[in-house]
C-alpha positions as a Markdown table, in Angstrom:
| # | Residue | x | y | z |
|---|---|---|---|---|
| 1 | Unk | -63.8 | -174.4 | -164.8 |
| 2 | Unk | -61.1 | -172.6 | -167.0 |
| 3 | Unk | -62.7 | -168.7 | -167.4 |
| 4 | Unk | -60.0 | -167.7 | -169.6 |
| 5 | Unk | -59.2 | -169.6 | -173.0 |
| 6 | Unk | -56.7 | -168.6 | -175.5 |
| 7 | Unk | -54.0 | -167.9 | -173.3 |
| 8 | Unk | -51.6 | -169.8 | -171.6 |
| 9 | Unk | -52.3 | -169.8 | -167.7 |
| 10 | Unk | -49.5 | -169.7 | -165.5 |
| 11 | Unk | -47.3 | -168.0 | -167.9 |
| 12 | Unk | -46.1 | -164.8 | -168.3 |
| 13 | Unk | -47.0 | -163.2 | -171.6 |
| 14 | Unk | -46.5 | -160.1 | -173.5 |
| 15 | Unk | -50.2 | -159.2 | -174.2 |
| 16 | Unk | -49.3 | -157.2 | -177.6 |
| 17 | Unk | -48.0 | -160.5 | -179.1 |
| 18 | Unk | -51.0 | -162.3 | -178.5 |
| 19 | Unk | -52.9 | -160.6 | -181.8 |
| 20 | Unk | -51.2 | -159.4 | -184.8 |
| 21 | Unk | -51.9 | -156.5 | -186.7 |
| 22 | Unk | -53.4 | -157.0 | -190.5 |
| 23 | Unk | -53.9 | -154.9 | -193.2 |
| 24 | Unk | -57.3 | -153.5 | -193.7 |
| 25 | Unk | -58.5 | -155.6 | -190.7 |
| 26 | Unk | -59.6 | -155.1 | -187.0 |
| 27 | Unk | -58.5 | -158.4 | -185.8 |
| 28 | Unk | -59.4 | -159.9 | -182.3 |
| 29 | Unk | -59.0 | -162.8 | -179.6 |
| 30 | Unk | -61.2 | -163.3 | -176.7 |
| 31 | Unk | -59.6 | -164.0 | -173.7 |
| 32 | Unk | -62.5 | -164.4 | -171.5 |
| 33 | Unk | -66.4 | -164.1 | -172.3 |
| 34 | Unk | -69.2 | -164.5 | -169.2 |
| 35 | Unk | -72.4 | -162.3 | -168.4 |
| 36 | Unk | -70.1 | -160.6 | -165.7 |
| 37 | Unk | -67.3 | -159.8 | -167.7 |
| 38 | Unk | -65.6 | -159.7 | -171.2 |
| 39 | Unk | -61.6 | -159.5 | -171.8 |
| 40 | Unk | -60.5 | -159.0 | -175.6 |
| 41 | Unk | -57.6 | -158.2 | -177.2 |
| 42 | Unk | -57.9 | -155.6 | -180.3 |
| 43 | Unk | -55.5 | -155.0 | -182.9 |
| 44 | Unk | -56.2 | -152.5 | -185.6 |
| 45 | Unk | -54.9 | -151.7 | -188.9 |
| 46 | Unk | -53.8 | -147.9 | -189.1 |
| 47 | Unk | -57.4 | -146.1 | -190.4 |
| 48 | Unk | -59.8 | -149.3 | -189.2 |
| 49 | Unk | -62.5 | -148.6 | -186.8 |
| 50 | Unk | -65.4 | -149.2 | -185.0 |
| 51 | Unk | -68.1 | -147.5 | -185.4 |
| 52 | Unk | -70.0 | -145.5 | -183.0 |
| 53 | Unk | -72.4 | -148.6 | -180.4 |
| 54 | Unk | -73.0 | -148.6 | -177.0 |
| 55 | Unk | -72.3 | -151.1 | -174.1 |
| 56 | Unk | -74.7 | -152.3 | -171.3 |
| 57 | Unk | -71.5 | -152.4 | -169.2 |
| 58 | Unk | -68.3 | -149.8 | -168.5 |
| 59 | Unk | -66.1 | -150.8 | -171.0 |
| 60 | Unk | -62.0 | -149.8 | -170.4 |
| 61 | Unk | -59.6 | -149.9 | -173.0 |
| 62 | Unk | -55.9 | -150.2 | -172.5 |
| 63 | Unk | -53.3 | -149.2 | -175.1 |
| 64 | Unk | -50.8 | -151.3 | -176.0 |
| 65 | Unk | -49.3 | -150.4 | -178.8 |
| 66 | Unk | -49.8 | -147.6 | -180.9 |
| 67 | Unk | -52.1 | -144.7 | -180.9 |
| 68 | Unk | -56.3 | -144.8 | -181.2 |
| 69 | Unk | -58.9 | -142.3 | -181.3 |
| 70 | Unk | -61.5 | -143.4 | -178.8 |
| 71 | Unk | -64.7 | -141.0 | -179.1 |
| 72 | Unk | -67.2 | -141.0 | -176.3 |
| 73 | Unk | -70.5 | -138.8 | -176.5 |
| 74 | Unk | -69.1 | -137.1 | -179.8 |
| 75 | Unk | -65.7 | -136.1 | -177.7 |
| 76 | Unk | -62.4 | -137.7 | -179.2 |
| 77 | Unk | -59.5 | -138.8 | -176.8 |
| 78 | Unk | -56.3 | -139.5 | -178.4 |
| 79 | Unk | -54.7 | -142.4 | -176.3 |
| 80 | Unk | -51.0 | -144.4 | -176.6 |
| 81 | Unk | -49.2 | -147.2 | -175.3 |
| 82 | Unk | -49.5 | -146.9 | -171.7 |
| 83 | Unk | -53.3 | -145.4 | -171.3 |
| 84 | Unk | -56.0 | -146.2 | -170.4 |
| 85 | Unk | -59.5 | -144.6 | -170.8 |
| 86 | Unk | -63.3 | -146.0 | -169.9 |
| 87 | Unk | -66.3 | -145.8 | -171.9 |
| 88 | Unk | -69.3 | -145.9 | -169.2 |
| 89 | Unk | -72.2 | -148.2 | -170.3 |
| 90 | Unk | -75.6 | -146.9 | -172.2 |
| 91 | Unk | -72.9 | -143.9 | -174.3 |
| 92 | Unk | -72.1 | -143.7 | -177.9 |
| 93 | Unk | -68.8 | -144.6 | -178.5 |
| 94 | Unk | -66.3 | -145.4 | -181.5 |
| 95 | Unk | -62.4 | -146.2 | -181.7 |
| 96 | Unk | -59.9 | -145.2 | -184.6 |
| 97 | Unk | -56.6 | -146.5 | -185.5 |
| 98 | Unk | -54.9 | -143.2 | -186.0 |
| 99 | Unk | -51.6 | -145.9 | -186.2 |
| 100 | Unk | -51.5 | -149.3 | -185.9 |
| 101 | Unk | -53.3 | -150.1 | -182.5 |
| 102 | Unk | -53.3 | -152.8 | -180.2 |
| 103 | Unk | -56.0 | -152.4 | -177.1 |
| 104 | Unk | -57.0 | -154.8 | -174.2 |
| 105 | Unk | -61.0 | -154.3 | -173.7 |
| 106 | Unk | -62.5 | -155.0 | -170.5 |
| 107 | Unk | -66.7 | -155.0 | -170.3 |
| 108 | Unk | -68.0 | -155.3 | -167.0 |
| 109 | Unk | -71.9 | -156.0 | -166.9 |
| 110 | Unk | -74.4 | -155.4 | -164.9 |
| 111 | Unk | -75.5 | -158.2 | -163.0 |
């Protein structure tokens, strides 16, 4: 059983390549989708969001490319290529292209 799709397995891959940034749009690709676990790959236009939800699982975001604007319990974090943050499950939380953005998001779900 393959538990990751749309991605090519035993090859090494620049992440950030995998999605491509378009204007006006959050775009995204799901690299793997179970009731343990979900891996997606974001890319946001600079000034596209998502609005303010909440998880049953800790979600964690890793920046990739640009910078976002991650707000969790009405706090904002400003994060870049290179960071990482986590949104624990059951709190409010929204993220802002303040640039173009490209995240990795991991859920991991309660079992």
């Amino acid at each position: 059983m393959d538990y990751f799709k749309n991605i090519e397995p035993s090859t090494a891959v620049p992440l950030a390549d995998l999605v491509q940034i378009q204007p006006g749009q959050v775009v995204s690709r799901t690299l793997a989708q179970n009731r343990a676990v979900s891996v997606t790959l974001f890319a946001f236009s600079q000034g596209e969001e998502i609005s303010t939800h909440q998880s049953e699982g800790d979600a964690m975001v890793q920046v990739l490319e640009g910078v976002g604007e991650l707000t969790i319990d009405g706090t904002a974090h400003l994060c870049s290529a290179g960071e990482a943050i986590v949104m624990p499950a059951g709190h409010p939380h929204a993220v802002r292209a303040v640039q173009n953005f490209k995240m990795l998001l991991t859920v991991v779900f309660p079992l």
